[in-house]
Tab-separated table of C-alpha atoms (C1' of nucleotides) and ligand atoms in Angstrom:
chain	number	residue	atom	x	y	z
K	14	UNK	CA	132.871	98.707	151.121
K	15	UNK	CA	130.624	101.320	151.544
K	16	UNK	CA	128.168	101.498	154.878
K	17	UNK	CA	124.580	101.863	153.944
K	18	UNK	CA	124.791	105.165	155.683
K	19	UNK	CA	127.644	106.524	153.669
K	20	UNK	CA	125.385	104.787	150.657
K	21	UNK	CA	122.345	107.187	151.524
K	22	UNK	CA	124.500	110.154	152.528
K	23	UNK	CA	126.225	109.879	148.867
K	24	UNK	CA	123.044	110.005	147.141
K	25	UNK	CA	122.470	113.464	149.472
K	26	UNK	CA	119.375	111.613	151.134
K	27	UNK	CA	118.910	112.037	154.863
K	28	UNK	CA	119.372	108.927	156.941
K	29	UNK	CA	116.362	107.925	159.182
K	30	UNK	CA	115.650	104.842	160.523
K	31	UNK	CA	113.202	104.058	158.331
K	32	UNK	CA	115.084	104.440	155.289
K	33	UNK	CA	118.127	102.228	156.590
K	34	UNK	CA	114.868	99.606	157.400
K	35	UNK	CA	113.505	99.377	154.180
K	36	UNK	CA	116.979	99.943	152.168
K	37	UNK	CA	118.079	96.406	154.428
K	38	UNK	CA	114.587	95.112	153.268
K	39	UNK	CA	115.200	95.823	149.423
K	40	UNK	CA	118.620	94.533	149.642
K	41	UNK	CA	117.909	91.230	151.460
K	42	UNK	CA	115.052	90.613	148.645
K	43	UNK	CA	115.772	88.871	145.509
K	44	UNK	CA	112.448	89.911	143.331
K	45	UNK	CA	111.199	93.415	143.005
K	46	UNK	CA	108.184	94.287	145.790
K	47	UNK	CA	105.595	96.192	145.737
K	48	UNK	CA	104.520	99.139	147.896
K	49	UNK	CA	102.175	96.458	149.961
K	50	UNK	CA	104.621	94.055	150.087
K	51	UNK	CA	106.572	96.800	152.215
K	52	UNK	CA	103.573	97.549	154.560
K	53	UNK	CA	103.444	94.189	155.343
K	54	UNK	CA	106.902	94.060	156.296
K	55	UNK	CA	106.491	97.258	158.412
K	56	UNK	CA	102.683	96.903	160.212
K	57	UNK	CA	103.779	99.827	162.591
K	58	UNK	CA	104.831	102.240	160.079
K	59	UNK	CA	102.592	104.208	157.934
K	60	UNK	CA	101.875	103.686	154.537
K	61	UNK	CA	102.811	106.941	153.487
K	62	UNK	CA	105.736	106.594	154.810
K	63	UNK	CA	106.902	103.887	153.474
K	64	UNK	CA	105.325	105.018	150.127
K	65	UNK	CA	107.326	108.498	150.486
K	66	UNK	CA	110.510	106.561	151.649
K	67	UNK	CA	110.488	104.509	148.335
K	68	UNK	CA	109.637	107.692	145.773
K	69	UNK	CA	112.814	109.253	147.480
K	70	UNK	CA	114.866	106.136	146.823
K	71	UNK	CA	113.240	106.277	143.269
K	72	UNK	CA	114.061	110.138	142.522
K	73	UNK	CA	117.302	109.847	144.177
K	74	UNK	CA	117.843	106.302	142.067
K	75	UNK	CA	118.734	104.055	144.634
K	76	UNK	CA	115.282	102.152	143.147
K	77	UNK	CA	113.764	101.842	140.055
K	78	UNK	CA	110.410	100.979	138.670
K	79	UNK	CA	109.035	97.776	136.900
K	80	UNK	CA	105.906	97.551	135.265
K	81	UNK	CA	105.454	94.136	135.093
K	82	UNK	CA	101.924	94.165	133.462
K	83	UNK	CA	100.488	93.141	136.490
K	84	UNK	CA	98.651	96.548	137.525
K	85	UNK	CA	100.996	97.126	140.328
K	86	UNK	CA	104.169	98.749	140.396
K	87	UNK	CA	107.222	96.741	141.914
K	88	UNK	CA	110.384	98.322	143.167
K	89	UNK	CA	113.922	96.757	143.258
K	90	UNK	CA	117.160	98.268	144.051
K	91	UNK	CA	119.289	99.682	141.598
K	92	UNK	CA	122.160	97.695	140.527
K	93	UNK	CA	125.709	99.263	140.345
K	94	UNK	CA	125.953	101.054	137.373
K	95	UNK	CA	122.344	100.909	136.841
K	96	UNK	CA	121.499	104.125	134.350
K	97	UNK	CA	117.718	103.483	134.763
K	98	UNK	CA	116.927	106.343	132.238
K	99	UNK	CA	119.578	105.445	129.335
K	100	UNK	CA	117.880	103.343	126.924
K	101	UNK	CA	120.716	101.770	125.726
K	102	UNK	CA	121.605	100.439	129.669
K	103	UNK	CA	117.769	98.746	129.738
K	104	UNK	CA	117.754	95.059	130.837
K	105	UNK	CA	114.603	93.174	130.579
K	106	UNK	CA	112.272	92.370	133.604
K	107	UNK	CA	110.944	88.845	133.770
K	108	UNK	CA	107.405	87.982	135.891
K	109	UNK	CA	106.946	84.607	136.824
K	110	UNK	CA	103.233	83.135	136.100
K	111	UNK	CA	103.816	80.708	138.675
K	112	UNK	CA	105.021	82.278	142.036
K	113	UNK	CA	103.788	85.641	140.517
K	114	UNK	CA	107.374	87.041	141.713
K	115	UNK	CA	109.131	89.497	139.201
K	116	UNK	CA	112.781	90.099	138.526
K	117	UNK	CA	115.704	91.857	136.831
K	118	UNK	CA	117.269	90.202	134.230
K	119	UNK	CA	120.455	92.739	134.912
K	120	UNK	CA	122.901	91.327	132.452
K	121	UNK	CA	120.278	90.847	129.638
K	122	UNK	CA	119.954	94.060	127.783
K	123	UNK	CA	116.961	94.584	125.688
K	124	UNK	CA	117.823	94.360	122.126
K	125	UNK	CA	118.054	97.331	119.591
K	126	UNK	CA	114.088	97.668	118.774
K	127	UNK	CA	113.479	99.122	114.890
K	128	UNK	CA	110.613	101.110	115.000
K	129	UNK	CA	109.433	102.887	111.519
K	130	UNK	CA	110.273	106.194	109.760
K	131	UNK	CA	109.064	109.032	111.588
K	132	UNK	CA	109.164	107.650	115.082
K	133	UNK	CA	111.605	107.897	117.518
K	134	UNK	CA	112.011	105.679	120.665
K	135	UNK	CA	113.403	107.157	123.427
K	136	UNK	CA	112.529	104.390	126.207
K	137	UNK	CA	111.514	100.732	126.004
K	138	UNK	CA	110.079	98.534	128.490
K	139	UNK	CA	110.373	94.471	128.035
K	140	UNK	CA	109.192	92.238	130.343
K	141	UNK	CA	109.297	88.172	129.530
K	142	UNK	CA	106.324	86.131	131.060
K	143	UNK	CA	106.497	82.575	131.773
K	144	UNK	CA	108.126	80.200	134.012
K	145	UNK	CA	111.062	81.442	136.569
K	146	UNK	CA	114.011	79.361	137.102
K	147	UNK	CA	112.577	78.049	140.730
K	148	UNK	CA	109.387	77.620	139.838
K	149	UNK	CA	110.704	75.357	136.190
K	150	UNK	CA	112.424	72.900	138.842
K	151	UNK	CA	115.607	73.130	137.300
A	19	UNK	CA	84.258	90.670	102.437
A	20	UNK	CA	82.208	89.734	105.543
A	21	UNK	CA	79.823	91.897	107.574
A	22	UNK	CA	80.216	93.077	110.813
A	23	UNK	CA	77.174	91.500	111.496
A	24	UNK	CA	78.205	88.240	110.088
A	25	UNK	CA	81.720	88.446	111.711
A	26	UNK	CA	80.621	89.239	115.168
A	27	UNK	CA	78.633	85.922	114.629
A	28	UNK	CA	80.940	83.825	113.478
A	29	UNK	CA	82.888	84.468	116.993
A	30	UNK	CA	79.867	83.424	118.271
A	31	UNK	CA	78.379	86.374	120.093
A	32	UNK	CA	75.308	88.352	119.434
A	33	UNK	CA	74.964	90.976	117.618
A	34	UNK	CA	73.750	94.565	119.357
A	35	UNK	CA	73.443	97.388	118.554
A	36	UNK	CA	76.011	98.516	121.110
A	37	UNK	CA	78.004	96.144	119.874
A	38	UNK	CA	77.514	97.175	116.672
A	39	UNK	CA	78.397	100.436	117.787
A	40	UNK	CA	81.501	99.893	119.508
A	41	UNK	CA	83.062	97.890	117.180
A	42	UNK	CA	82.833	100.464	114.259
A	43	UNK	CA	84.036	102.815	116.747
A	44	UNK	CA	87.435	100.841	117.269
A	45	UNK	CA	87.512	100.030	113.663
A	46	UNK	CA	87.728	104.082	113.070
A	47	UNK	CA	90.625	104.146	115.479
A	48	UNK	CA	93.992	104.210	114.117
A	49	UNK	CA	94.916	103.664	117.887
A	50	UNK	CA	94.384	102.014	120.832
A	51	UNK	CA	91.351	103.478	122.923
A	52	UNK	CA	91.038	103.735	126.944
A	53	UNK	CA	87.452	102.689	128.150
A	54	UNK	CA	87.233	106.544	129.274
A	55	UNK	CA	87.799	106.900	125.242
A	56	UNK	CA	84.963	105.147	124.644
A	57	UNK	CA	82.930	106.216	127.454
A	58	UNK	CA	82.867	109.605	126.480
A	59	UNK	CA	82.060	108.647	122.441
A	60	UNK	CA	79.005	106.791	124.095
A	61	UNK	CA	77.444	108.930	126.696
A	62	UNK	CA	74.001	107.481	126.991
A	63	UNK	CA	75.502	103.990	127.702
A	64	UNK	CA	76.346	102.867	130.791
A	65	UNK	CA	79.957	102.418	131.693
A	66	UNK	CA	79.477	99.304	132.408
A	67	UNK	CA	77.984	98.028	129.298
A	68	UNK	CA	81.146	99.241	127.724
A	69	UNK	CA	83.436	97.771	129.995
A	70	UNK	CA	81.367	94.711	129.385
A	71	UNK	CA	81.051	94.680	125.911
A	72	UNK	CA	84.596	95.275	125.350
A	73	UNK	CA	86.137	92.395	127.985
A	74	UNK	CA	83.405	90.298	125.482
A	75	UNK	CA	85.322	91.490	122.522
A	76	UNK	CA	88.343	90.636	124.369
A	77	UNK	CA	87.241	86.809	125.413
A	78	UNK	CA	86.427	86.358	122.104
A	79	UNK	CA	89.877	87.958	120.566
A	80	UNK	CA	87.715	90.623	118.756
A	81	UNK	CA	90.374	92.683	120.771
A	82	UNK	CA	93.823	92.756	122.486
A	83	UNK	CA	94.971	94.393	125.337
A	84	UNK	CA	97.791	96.958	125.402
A	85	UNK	CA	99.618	97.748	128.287
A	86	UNK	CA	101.901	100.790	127.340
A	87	UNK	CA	102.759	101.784	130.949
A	88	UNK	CA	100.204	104.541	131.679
A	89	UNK	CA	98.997	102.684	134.096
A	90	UNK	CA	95.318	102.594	132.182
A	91	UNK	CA	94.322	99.896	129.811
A	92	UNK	CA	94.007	100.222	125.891
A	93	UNK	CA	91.954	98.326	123.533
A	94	UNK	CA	92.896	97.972	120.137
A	95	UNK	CA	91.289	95.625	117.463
A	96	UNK	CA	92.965	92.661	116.684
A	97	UNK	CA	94.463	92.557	113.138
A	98	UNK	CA	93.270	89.101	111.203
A	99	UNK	CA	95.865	86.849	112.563
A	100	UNK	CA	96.400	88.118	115.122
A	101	UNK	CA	97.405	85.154	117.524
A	102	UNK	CA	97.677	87.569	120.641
A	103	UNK	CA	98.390	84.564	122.733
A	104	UNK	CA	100.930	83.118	120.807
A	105	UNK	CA	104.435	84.528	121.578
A	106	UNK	CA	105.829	84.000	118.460
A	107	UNK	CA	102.960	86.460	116.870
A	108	UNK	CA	103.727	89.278	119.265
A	109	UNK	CA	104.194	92.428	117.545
A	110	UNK	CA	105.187	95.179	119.682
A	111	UNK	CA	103.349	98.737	121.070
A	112	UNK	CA	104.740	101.997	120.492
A	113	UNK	CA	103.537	104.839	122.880
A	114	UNK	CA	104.035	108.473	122.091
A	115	UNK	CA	105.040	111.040	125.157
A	116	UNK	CA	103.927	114.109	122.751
A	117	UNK	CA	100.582	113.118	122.173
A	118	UNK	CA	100.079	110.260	124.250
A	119	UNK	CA	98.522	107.451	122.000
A	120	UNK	CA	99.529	104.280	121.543
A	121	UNK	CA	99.427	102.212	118.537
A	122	UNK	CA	100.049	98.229	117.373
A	123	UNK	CA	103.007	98.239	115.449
A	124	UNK	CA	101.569	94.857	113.744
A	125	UNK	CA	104.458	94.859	111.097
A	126	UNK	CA	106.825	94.900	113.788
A	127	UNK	CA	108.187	91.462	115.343
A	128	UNK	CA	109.294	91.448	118.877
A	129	UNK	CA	113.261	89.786	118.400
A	130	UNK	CA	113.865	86.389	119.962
A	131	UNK	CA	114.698	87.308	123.818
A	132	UNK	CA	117.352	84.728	125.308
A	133	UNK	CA	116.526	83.709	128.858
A	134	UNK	CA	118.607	82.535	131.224
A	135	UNK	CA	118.759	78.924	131.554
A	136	UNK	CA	116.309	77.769	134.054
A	137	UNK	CA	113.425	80.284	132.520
A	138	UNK	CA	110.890	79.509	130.329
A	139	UNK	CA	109.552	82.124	128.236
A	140	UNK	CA	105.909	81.889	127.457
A	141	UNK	CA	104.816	85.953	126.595
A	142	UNK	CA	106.739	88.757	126.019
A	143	UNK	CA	105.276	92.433	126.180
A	144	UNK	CA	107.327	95.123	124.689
A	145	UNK	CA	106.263	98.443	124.741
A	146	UNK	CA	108.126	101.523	123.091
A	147	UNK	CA	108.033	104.735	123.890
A	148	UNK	CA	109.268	108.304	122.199
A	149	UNK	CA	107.767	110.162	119.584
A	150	UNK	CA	105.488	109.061	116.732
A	151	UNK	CA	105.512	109.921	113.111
A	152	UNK	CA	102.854	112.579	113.365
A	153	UNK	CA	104.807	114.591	116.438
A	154	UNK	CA	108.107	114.005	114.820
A	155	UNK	CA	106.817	116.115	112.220
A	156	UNK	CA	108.194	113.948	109.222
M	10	DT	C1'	52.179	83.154	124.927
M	11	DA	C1'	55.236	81.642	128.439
M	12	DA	C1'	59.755	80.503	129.879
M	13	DC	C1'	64.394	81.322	129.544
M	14	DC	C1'	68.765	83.403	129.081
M	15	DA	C1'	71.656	87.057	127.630
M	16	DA	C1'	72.425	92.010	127.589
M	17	DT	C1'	71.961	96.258	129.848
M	18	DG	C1'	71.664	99.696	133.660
M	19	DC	C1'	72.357	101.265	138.312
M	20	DA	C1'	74.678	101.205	142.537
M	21	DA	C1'	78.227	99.921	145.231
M	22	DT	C1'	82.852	98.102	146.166
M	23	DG	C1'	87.893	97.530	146.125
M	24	DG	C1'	92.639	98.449	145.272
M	25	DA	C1'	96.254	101.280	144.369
M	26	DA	C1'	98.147	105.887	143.919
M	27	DG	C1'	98.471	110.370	145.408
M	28	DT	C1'	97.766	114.859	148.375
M	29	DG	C1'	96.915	118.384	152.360
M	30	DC	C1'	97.953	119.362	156.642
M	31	DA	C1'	99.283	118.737	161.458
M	32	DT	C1'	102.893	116.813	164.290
M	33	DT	C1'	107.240	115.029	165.348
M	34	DT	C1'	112.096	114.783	164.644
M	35	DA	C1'	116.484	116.263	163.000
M	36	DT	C1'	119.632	120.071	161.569
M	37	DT	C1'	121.496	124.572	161.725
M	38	DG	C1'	122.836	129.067	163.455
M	39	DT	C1'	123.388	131.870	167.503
Q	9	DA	C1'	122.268	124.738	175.053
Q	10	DC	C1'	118.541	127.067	172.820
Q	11	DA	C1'	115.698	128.877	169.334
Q	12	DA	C1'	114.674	128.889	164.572
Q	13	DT	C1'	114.203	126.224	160.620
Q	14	DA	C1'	113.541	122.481	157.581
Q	15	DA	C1'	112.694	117.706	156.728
Q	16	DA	C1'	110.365	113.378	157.835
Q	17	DT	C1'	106.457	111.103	159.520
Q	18	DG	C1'	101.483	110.105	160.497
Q	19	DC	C1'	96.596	110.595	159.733
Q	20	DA	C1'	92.751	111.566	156.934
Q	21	DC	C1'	90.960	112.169	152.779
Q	22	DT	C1'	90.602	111.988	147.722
Q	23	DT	C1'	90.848	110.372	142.996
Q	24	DC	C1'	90.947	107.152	139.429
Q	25	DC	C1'	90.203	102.966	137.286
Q	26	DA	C1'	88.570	98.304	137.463
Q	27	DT	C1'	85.193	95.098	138.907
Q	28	DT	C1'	80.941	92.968	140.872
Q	29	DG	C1'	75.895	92.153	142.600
Q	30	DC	C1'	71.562	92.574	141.527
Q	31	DA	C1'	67.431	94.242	139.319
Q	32	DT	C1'	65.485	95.153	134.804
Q	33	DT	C1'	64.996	94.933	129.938
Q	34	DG	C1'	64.947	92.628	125.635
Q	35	DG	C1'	65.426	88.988	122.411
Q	36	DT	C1'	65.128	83.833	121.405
Q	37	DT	C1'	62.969	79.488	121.620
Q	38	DA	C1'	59.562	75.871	122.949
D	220	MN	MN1	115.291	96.095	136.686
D	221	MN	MN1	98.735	95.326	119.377
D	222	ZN	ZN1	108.273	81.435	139.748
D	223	ZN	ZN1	102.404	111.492	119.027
DNA sequence: TAACCAATGCAATGGAAGTGCATTTATTGT
DNA sequence: ACAATAAATGCACTTCCATTGCATTGGTTA
């Protein structure tokens, strides 16, 4: 069992205190947050810090993106194993309409998508809108 | 074989000339415009008479929104049964990263997406990306 | 014609993302 | 330990797109 230190160090990012702050925060979430939910977690930092802090985590893929079609991006750590840019790892995201919080759906995989002659796909993006388990009361 | 004219009435808005305008413009389009798109096809109208004119459209499911991840909203005319609202209709967006349109792949069902139990899926936006037909060169 | 309402135009706002540069903090070599 | 160096942080500013308030224009109806 890895320390988040030796996590950070591994993925030859610097630790700060900062970092270790918002790695904990991602970690203790269970939905993906977005760059305000993060300032209002950390009033006294800056917000480009914070912003910064998570592009790192992004290049270095400790995060990863979801575009949920809400118009702002969300951020959730990576899972083990997590090959964010493989299109054939890809699970689907799903955004609540209720509580408005979005997820990974890790162990669902998107589907092999046909598209016609002529095109290739070389990424897909699938997010599921409707009601999340909480929110369904079951 | 209806008019514009006539079909703009029958979803019971009024006919401009703008809107006139606007629509033959999308109907031109073999892909999905940007408002900038259409801003700069228009330049004596005001921006926001085109933004207007085409969240009317939109209201009145003249149009459907595509969100292919660039982070900007397209506008594409909806096909005649086109039931944008109803998941079982959704057809799914491709999105080039050569030449950077995006088009409706109307012919192309999204698949059934399982859910975990507990979730209740109400939309589902897919949204491919990779190379179309005319960058392929095939 | 007068009254009314919808469409248009202009100006301003807001939110989110991104950047330039100065300052602070950590790392490295001597 | 100290100086040199590089990275991280903080502050200010900018850009881009979406959206709204309000005044004006234009078309429809009594
Ligand atoms: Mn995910
Ligand atoms: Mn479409
Ligand atoms: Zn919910
Ligand atoms: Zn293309």
């Amino acid at each position: 069992m890895k320390t988040i230190e030796e996590f950070l160090e591994s993925k030859n990012i610097r630790v700060t205190a900062m970092r270790l702050l918002i790695y904990k925060f991602l970690a203790e979430k269970q939905v993906a947050v977005t760059l305000s939910d993060i300032e209002n977690a950390f009033e006294k930092a800056d917000r480009t810090t914070l912003y910064r802090t998570i592009k790192t985590f992004e290049e270095k893929e400790i995060v990863h993106q979801i575009d949920d079609g809400t118009g702002i991006t969300k951020y959730t750590l990576c899972e083990k194993g997590c090959n964010c840019e493989i299109e054939t790892d890809l699970h689907l995201h799903f955004h609540c309409n209720n509580c408005n919080e979005t997820i990974c759906l890790t162990e669902h995989k998107i589907p092999q998508i046909k598209v016609p002659d002529g095109f290739v796909s070389e990424n897909v993006n699938l997010v599921v809108k409707g009601i999340c388990d909480k929110c369904s009361g079951q």
